[in-house]
Tab-separated table of C-alpha atoms in Angstrom:
chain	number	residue	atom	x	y	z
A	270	UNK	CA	-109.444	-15.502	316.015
A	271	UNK	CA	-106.168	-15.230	318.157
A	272	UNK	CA	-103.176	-12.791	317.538
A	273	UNK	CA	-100.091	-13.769	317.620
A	274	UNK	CA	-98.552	-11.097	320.059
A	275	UNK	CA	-96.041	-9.002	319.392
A	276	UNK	CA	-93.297	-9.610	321.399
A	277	UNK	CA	-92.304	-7.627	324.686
A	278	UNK	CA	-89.283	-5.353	324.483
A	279	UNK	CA	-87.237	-6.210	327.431
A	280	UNK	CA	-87.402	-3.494	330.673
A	281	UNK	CA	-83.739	-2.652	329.698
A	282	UNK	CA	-83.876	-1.728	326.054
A	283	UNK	CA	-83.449	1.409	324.464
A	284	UNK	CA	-86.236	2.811	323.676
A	285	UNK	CA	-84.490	4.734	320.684
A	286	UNK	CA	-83.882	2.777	317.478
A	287	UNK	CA	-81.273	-0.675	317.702
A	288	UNK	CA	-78.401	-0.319	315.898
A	289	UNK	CA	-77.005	-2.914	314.049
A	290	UNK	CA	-73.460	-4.223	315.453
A	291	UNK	CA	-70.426	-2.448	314.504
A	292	UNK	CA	-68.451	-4.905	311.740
A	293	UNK	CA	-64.527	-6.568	312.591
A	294	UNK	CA	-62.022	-4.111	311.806
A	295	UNK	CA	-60.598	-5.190	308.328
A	296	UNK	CA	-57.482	-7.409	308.558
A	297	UNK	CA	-55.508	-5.042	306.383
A	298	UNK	CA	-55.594	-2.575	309.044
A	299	UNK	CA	-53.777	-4.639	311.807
A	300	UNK	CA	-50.487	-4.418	312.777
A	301	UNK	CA	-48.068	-5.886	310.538
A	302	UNK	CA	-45.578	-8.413	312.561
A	303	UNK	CA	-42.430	-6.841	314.101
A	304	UNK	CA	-39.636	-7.489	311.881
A	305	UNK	CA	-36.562	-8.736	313.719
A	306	UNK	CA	-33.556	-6.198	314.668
A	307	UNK	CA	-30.959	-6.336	312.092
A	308	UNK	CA	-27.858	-8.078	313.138
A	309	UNK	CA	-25.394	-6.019	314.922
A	310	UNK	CA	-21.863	-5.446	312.632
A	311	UNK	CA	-20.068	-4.278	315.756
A	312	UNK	CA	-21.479	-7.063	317.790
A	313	UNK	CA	-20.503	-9.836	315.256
A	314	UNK	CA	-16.990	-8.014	314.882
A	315	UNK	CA	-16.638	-8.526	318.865
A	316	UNK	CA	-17.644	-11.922	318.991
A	317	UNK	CA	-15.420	-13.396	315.890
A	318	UNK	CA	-12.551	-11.178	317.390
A	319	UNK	CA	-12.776	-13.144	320.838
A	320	UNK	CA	-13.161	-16.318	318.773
A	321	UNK	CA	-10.478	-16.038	317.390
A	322	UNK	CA	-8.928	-15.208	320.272
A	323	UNK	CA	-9.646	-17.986	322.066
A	324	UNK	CA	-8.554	-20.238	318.814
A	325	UNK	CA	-5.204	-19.188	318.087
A	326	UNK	CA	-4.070	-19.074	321.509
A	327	UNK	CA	-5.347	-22.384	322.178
A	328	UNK	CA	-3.737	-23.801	318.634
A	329	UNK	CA	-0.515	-22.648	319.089
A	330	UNK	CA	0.180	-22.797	322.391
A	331	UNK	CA	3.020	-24.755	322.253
A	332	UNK	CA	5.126	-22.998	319.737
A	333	UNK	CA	6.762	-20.581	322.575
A	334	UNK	CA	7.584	-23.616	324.607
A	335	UNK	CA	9.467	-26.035	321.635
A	336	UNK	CA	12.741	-25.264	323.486
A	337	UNK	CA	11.323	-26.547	327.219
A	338	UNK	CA	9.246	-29.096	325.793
A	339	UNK	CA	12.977	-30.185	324.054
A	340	UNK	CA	14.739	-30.085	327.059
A	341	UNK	CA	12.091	-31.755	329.077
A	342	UNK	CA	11.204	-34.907	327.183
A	343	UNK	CA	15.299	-34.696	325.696
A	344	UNK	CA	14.313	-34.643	321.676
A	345	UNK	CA	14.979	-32.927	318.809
A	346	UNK	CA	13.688	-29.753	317.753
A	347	UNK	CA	11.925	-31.662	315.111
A	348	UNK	CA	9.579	-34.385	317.305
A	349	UNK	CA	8.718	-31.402	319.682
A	350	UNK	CA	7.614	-29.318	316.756
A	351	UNK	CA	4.856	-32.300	316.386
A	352	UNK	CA	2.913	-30.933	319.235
A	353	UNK	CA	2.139	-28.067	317.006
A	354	UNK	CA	2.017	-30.296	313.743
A	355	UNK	CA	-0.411	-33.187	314.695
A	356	UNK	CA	-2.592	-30.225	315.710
A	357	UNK	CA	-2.870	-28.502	312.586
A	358	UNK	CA	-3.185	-32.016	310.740
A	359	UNK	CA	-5.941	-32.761	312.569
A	360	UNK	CA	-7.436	-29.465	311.908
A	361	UNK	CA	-6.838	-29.620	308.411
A	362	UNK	CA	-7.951	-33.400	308.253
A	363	UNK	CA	-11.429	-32.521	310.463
A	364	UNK	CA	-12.824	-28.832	309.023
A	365	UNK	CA	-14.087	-30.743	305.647
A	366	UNK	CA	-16.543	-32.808	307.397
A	367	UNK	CA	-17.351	-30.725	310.071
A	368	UNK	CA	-17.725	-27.638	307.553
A	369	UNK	CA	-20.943	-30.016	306.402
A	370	UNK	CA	-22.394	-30.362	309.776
A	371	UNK	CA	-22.463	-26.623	310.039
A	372	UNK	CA	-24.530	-26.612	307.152
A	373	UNK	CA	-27.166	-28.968	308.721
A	374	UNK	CA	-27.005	-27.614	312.804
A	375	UNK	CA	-25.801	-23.831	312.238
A	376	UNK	CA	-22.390	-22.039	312.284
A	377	UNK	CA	-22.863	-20.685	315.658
A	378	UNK	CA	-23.895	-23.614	317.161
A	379	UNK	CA	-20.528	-25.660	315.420
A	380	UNK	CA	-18.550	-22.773	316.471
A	381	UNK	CA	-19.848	-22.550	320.312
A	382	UNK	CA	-19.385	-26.673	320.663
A	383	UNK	CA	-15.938	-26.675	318.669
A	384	UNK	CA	-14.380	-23.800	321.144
A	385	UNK	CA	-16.195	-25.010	324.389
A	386	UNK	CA	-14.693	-28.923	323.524
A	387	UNK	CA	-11.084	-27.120	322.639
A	388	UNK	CA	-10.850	-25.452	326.241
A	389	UNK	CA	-12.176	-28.364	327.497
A	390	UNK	CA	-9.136	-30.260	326.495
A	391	UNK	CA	-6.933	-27.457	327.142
A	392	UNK	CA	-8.001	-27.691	330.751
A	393	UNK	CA	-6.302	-31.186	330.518
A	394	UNK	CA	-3.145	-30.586	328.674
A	395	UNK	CA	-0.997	-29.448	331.109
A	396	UNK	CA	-1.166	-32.951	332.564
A	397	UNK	CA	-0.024	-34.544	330.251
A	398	UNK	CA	2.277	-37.315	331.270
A	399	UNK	CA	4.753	-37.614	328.628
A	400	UNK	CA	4.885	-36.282	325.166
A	401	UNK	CA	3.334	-38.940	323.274
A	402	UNK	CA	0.463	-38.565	325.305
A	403	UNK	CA	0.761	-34.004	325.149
A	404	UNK	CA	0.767	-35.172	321.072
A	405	UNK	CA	-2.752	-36.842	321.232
A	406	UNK	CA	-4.403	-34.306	323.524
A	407	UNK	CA	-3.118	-31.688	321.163
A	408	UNK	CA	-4.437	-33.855	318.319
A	409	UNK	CA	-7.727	-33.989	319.558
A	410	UNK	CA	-7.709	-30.339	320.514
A	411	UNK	CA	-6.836	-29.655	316.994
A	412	UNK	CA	-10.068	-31.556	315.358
A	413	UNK	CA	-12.426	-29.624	318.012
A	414	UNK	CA	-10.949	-26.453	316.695
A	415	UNK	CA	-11.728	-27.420	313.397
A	416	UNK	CA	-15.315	-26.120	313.467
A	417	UNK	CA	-14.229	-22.846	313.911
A	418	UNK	CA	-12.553	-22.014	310.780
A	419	UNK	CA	-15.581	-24.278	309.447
A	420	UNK	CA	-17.622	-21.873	309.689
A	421	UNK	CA	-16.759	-18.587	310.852
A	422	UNK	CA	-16.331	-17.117	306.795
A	423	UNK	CA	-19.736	-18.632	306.110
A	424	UNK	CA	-21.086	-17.270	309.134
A	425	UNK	CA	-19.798	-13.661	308.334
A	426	UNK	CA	-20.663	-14.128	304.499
A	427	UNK	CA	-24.342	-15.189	304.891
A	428	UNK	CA	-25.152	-12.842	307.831
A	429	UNK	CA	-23.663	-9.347	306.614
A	430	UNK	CA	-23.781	-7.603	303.511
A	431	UNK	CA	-20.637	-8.306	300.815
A	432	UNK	CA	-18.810	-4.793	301.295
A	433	UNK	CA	-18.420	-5.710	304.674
A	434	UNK	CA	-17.459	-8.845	304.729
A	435	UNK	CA	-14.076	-8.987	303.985
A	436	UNK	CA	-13.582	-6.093	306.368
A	437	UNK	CA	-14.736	-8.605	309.223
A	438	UNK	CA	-12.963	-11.534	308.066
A	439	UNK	CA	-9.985	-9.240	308.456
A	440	UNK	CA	-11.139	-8.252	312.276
A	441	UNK	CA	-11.351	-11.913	312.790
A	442	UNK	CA	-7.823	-12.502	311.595
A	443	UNK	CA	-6.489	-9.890	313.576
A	444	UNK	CA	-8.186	-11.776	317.003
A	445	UNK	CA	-6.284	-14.833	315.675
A	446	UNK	CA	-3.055	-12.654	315.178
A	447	UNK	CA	-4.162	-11.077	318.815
A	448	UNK	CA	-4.858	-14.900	320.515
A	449	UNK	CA	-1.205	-15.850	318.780
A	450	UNK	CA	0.105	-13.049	320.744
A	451	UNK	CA	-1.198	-13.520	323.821
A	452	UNK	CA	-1.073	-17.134	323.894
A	453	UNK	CA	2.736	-17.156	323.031
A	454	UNK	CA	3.790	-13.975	325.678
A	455	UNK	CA	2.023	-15.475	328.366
A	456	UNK	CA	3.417	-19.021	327.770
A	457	UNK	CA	7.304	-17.592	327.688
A	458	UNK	CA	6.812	-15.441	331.065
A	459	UNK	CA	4.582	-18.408	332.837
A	460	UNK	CA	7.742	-20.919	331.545
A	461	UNK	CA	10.609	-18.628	332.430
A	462	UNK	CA	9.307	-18.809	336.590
A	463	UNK	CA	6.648	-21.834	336.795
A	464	UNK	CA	7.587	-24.165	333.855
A	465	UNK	CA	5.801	-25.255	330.682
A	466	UNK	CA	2.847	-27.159	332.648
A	467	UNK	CA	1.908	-23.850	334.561
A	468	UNK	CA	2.310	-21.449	330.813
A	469	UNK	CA	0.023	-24.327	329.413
A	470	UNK	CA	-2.810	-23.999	331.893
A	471	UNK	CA	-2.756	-19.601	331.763
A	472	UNK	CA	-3.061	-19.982	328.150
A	473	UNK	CA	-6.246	-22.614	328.847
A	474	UNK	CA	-7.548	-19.773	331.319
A	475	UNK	CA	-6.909	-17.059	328.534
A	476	UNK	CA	-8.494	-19.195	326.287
A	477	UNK	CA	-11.779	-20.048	328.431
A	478	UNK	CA	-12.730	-15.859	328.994
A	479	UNK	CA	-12.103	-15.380	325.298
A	480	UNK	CA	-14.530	-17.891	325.075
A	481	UNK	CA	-17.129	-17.092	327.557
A	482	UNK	CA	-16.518	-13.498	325.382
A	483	UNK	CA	-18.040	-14.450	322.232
A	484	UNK	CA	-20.896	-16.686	323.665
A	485	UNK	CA	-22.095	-13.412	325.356
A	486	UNK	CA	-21.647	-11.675	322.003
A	487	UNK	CA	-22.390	-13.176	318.934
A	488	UNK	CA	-26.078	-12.521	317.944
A	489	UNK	CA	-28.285	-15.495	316.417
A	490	UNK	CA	-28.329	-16.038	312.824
A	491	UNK	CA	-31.176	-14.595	310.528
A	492	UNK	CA	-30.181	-15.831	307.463
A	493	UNK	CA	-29.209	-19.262	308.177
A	494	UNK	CA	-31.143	-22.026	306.227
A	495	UNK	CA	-30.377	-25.619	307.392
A	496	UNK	CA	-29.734	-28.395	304.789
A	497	UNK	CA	-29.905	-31.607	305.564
A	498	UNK	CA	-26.514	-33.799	305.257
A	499	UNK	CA	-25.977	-35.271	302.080
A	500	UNK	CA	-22.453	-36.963	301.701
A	501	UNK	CA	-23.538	-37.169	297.708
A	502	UNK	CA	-23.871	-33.667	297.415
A	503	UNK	CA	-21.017	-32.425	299.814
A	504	UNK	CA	-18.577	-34.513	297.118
A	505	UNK	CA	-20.129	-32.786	294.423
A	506	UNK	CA	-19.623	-29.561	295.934
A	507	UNK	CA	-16.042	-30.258	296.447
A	508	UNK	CA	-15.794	-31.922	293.331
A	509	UNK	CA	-17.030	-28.129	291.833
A	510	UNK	CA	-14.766	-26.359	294.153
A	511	UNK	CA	-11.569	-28.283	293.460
A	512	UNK	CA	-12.324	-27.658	289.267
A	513	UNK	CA	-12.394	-24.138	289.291
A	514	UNK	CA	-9.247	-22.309	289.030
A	515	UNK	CA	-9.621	-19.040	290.441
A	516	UNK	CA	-10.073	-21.069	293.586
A	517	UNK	CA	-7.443	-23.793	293.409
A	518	UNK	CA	-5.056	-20.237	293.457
A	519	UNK	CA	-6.270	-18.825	296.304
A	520	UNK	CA	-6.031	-22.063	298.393
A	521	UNK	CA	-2.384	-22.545	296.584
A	522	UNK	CA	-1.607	-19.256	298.027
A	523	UNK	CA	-2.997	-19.984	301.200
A	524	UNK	CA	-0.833	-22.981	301.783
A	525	UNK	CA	2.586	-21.298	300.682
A	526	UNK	CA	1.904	-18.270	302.437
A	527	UNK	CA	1.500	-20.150	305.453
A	528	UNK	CA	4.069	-22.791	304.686
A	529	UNK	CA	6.794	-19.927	304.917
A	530	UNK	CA	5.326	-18.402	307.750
A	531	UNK	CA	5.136	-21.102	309.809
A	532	UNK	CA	8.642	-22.493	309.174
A	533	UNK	CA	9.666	-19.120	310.577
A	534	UNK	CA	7.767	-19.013	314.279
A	535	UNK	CA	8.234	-22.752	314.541
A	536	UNK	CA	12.309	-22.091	315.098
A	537	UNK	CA	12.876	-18.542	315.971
A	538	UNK	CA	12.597	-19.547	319.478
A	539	UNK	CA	15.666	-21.820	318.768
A	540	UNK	CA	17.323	-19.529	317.043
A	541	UNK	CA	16.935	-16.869	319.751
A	542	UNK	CA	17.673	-19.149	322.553
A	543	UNK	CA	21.020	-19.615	321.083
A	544	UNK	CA	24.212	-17.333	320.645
A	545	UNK	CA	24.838	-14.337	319.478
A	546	UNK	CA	20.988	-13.752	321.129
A	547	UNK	CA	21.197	-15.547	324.048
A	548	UNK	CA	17.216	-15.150	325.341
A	549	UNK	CA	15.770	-16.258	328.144
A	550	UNK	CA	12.244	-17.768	327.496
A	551	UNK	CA	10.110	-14.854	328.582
A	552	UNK	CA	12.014	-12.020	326.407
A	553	UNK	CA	11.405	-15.063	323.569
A	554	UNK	CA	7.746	-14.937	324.368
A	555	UNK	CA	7.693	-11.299	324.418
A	556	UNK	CA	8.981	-11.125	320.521
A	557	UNK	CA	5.307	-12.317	319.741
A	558	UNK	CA	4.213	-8.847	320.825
A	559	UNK	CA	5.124	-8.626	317.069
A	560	UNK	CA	2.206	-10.378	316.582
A	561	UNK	CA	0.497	-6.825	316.743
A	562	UNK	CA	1.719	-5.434	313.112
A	563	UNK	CA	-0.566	-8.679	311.975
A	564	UNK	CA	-3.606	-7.539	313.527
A	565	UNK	CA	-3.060	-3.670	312.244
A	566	UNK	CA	-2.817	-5.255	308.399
A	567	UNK	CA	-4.972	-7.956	308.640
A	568	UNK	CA	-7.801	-5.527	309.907
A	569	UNK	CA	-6.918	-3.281	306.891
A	570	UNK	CA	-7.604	-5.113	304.382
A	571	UNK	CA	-10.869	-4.196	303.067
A	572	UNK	CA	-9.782	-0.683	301.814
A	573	UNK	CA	-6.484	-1.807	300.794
A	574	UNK	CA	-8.013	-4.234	298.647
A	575	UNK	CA	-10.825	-1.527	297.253
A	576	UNK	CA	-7.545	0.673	296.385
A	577	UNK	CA	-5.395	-2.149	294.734
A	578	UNK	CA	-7.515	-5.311	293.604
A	579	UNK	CA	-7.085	-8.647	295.047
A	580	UNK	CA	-3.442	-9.262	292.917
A	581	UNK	CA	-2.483	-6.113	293.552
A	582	UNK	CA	-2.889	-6.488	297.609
A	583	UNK	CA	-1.597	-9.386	296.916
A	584	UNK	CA	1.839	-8.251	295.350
A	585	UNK	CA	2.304	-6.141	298.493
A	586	UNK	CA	1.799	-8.982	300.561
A	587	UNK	CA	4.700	-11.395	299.331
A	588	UNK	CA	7.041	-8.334	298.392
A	589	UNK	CA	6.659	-7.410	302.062
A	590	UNK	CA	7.633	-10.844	303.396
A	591	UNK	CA	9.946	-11.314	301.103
A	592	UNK	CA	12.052	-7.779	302.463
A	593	UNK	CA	11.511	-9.736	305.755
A	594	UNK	CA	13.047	-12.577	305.375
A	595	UNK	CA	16.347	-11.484	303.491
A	596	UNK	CA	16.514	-8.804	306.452
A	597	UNK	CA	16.637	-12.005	309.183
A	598	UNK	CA	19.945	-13.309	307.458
A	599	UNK	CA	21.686	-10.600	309.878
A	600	UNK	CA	23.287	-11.429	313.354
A	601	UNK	CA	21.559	-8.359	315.168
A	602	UNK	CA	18.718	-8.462	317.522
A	603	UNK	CA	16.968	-5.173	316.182
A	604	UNK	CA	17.370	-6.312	312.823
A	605	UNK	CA	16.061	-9.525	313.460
A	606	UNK	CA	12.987	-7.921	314.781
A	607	UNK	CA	12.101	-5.311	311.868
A	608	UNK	CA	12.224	-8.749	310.501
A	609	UNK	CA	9.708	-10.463	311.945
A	610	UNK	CA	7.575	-7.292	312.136
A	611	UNK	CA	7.570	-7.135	308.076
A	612	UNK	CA	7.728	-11.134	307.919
A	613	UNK	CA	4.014	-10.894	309.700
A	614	UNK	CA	2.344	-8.294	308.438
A	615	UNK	CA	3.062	-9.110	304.972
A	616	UNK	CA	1.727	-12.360	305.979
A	617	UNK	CA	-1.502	-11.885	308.046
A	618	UNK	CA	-2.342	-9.127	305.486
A	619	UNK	CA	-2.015	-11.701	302.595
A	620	UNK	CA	-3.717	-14.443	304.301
A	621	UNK	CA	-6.631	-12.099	304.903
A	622	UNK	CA	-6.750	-11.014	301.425
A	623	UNK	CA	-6.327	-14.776	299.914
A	624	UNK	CA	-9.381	-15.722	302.428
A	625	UNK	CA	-11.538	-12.873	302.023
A	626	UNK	CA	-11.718	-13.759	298.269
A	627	UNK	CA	-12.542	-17.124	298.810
A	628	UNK	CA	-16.180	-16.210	300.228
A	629	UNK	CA	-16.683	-13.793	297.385
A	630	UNK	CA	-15.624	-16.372	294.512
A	631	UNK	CA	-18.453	-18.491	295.122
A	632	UNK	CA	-22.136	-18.438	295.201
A	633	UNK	CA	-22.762	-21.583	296.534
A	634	UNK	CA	-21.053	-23.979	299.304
A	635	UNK	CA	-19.151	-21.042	300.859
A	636	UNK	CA	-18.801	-23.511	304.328
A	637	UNK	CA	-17.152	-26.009	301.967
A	638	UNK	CA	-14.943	-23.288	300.031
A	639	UNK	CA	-13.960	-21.872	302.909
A	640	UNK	CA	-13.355	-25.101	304.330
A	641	UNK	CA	-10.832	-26.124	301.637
A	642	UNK	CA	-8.880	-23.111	302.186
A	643	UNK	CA	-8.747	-23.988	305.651
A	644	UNK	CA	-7.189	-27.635	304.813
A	645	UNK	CA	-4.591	-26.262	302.627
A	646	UNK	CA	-3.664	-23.039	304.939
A	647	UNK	CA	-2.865	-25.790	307.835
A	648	UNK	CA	-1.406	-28.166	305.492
A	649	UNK	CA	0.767	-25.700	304.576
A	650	UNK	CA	1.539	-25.012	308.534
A	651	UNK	CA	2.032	-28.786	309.292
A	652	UNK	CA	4.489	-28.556	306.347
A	653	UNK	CA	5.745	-25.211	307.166
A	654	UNK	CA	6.299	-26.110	310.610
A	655	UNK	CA	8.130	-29.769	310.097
A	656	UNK	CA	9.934	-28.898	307.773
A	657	UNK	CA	11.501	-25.335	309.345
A	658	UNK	CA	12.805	-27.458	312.314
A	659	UNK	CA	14.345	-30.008	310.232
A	660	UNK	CA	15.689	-27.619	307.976
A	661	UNK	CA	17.189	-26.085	310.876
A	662	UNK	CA	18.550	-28.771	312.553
A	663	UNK	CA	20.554	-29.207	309.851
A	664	UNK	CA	21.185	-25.918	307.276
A	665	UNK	CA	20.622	-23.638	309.995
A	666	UNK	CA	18.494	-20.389	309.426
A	667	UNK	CA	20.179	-19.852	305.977
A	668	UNK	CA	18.228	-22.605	305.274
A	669	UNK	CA	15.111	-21.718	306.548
A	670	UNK	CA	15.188	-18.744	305.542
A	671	UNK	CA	15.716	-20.469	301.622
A	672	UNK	CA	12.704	-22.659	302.409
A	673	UNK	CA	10.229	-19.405	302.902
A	674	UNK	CA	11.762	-17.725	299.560
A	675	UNK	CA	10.682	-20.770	297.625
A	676	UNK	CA	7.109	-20.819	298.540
A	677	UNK	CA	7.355	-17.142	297.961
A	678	UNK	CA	8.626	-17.189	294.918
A	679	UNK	CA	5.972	-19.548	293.751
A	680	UNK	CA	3.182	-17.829	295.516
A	681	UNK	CA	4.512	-14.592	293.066
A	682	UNK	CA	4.349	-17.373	289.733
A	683	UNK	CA	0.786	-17.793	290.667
A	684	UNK	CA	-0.672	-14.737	291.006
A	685	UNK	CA	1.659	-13.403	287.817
A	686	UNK	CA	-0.383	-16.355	285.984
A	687	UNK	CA	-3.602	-15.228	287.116
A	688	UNK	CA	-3.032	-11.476	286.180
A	689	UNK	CA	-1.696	-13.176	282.860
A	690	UNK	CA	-5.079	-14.763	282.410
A	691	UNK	CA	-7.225	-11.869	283.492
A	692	UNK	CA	-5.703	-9.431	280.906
A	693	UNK	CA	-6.322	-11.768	278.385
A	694	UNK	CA	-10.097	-12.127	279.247
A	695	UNK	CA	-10.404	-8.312	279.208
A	696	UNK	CA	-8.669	-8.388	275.899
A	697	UNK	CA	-11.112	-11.023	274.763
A	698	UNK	CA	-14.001	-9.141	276.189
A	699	UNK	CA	-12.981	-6.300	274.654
A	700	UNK	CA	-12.463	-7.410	271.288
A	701	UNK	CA	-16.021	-8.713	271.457
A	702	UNK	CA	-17.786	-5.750	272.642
């Protein structure tokens, strides 16, 4: 009967014993993913710093030249002051809807197209046939800049921690104080030996390595979380926004603040120019060197704020301006200077407090918040602005000077109101507890 045979172990085999294949390693011991780096602080402060930078120089740009854009188109101080006003219009007018595409493409993207577009245009200015046509260039160039402000808060807010954020909003109001600065000394010397058209193209230059600055710079966002554009639900945020009171303050204060400091660098150029001062364009330009003390407080403001609460920073601010201004009534070029020197850093400190507190009063729709601010901080500079050089055209800087106390003086009404209010909630809390 056949066998079935056993079959042959191959020539090759070990002759010992097979054993039986080693098992996968388990998948709990494999190596977890590499988290990504956290985001750079000093990094982000560098890149918002050149940003702004590149956007204050670029938005007022101008201001230093109202006197030889004046005498070269032969208008008033008042229609050459629009070359600073339609900008800031347009600003105000665009950062709403463009705060809402940042929510759907990024705040660093926004930001890179909004400053690349601005020099863009600035690269163009200086040609600029006429001054109805400077006007619309400078219109446009406001609306690109728009995006910035847009979304540089949100940016800051959703990618660092809340201690620090208002501490970096403050650096990045210091490289707008810094881009002021520059934009304006360079534009007075440039003026004084080449004319406007050459100080407008070195401030477009300036401008374009701030910018090339913070592309190198500013790290990618890790916490960003696109939403897709709803014009229903933008309203509503608004709508939210524009009902809660804490918030309709800060963006009240915003606007005054500005309003009065505006009115004040719009005409001091014309009020320089003239006797008993008697300046020639480039020591004009060189006053913005001032522009420094705003930088110092604005970059402040964090611990300042720790030490004495939001009003309290906030009393400091508008008593410091307020010294400023009633010191600019005298006739002496020193004085005139500790002036200006109290005049902005009670101002940029302010502004940096007042904006800081907007991205920590909300939970949701900072870009929009934020955004708001924006509309009525260059509202108030439109206004500030107009009206200063029609004010004085015609009451002198007595006048101006009377404009700025105003919108000081109501600035102090609000924030007495809100300390008002927030005793009586602690009372209420209290009384409760």
């Amino acid at each position: 009967m056949p066998t079935t045979a056993a079959p042959k172990a191959s020539a090759t085999a070990d002759p010992a014993p097979a054993t039986p294949p080693t098992p996968p390693a388990p998948t709990a011991t494999r190596p977890a993913p590499a988290r990504p780096a956290p985001i750079s602080r000093a990094r982000v402060n560098l890149a918002l710093f050149a940003l702004g930078v590149a956007t204050f120089a670029l938005l007022f740009s101008t201001q230093a030249l109202l006197p030889d854009l004046a005498t070269a188109f032969a208008v008033a101080p008042g229609q050459a002051s629009w070359t600073i006003s339609a900008t800031t219009i347009a600003l105000a007018a665009a950062v709403l809807p463009l705060s809402a595409l940042s929510e759907r493409f990024g705040r660093r993207q926004l930001m890179t197209a909004s400053v690349t577009v601005a020099v863009a245009l600035a690269l163009v200015i200086p040609f600029a046939p006429d001054l109805t046509t400077l006007i619309v260039l400078r219109t446009l160039q406001g609306a690109a800049i728009a995006g910035i402000p847009a979304s540089a808060v949100a940016y800051l807010s959703e990618e660092l921690d809340a201690r620090s954020t208002v501490g970096s909003v403050g650096l990045f109001i210091a490289g707008n104080s810094v881009g002021g600065m520059l934009g304006r000394i360079l534009t007075g010397w440039v003026a004084e030996g080449w004319g406007w058209r050459a100080a407008l193209a070195a401030v477009a230059v300036l401008a374009l390595a701030a910018a090339v600055a913070y592309r190198l710079l500013v790290p990618r966002a890790r916490n960003f979380r696109p939403a897709p554009l709803r014009p229903r639900a933008l309203i509503g945020t608004v709508r939210t926004h524009l009902s809660e009171p804490l918030l309709l303050r800060l963006f009240a204060i915003g606007l005054l603040l500005m309003s009065a400091f505006s009115a004040v660098y719009t005409v001091i150029g014309f009020r320089l120019v003239a006797e008993p001062f008697g300046l020639s364009a480039g020591l004009i330009g060189s006053v913005f060197v001032i522009y420094l003390v705003g930088t110092c407080s604005s970059s402040v403001t964090g611990p300042l704020v720790e030490r004495l609460g939001r009003r309290g920073a906030l009393y400091l601010a508008i008593t410091t301006v307020t010294g400023g201004l009633l010191l600019s009534l005298a006739d002496h070029l020193a004085t005139v200077l500790l002036s200006l020197v109290l005049i902005t850093g009670g101002f940029f400190f302010g502004h940096a407090v007042a904006s800081g507190s907007v991205s920590r009063a909300v939970t949701h729709g900072r870009a929009q918040a934020s955004a708001l601010y924006q509309v009525a901080y260059y509202l108030g500079n439109s206004a500030g602005g107009t009206l200063g050089a029609v004010i004085f055209h015609r009451a002198g800087w007595q006048g101006v000077v009377a404009f700025g106390l105003a919108a000081l003086l109501t600035t102090a009404g609000i924030t007495l109101y809100a300390t008002g209010r927030a005793r009586v909630v602690r009372r209420r809390a209290a009384a409760l507890a």
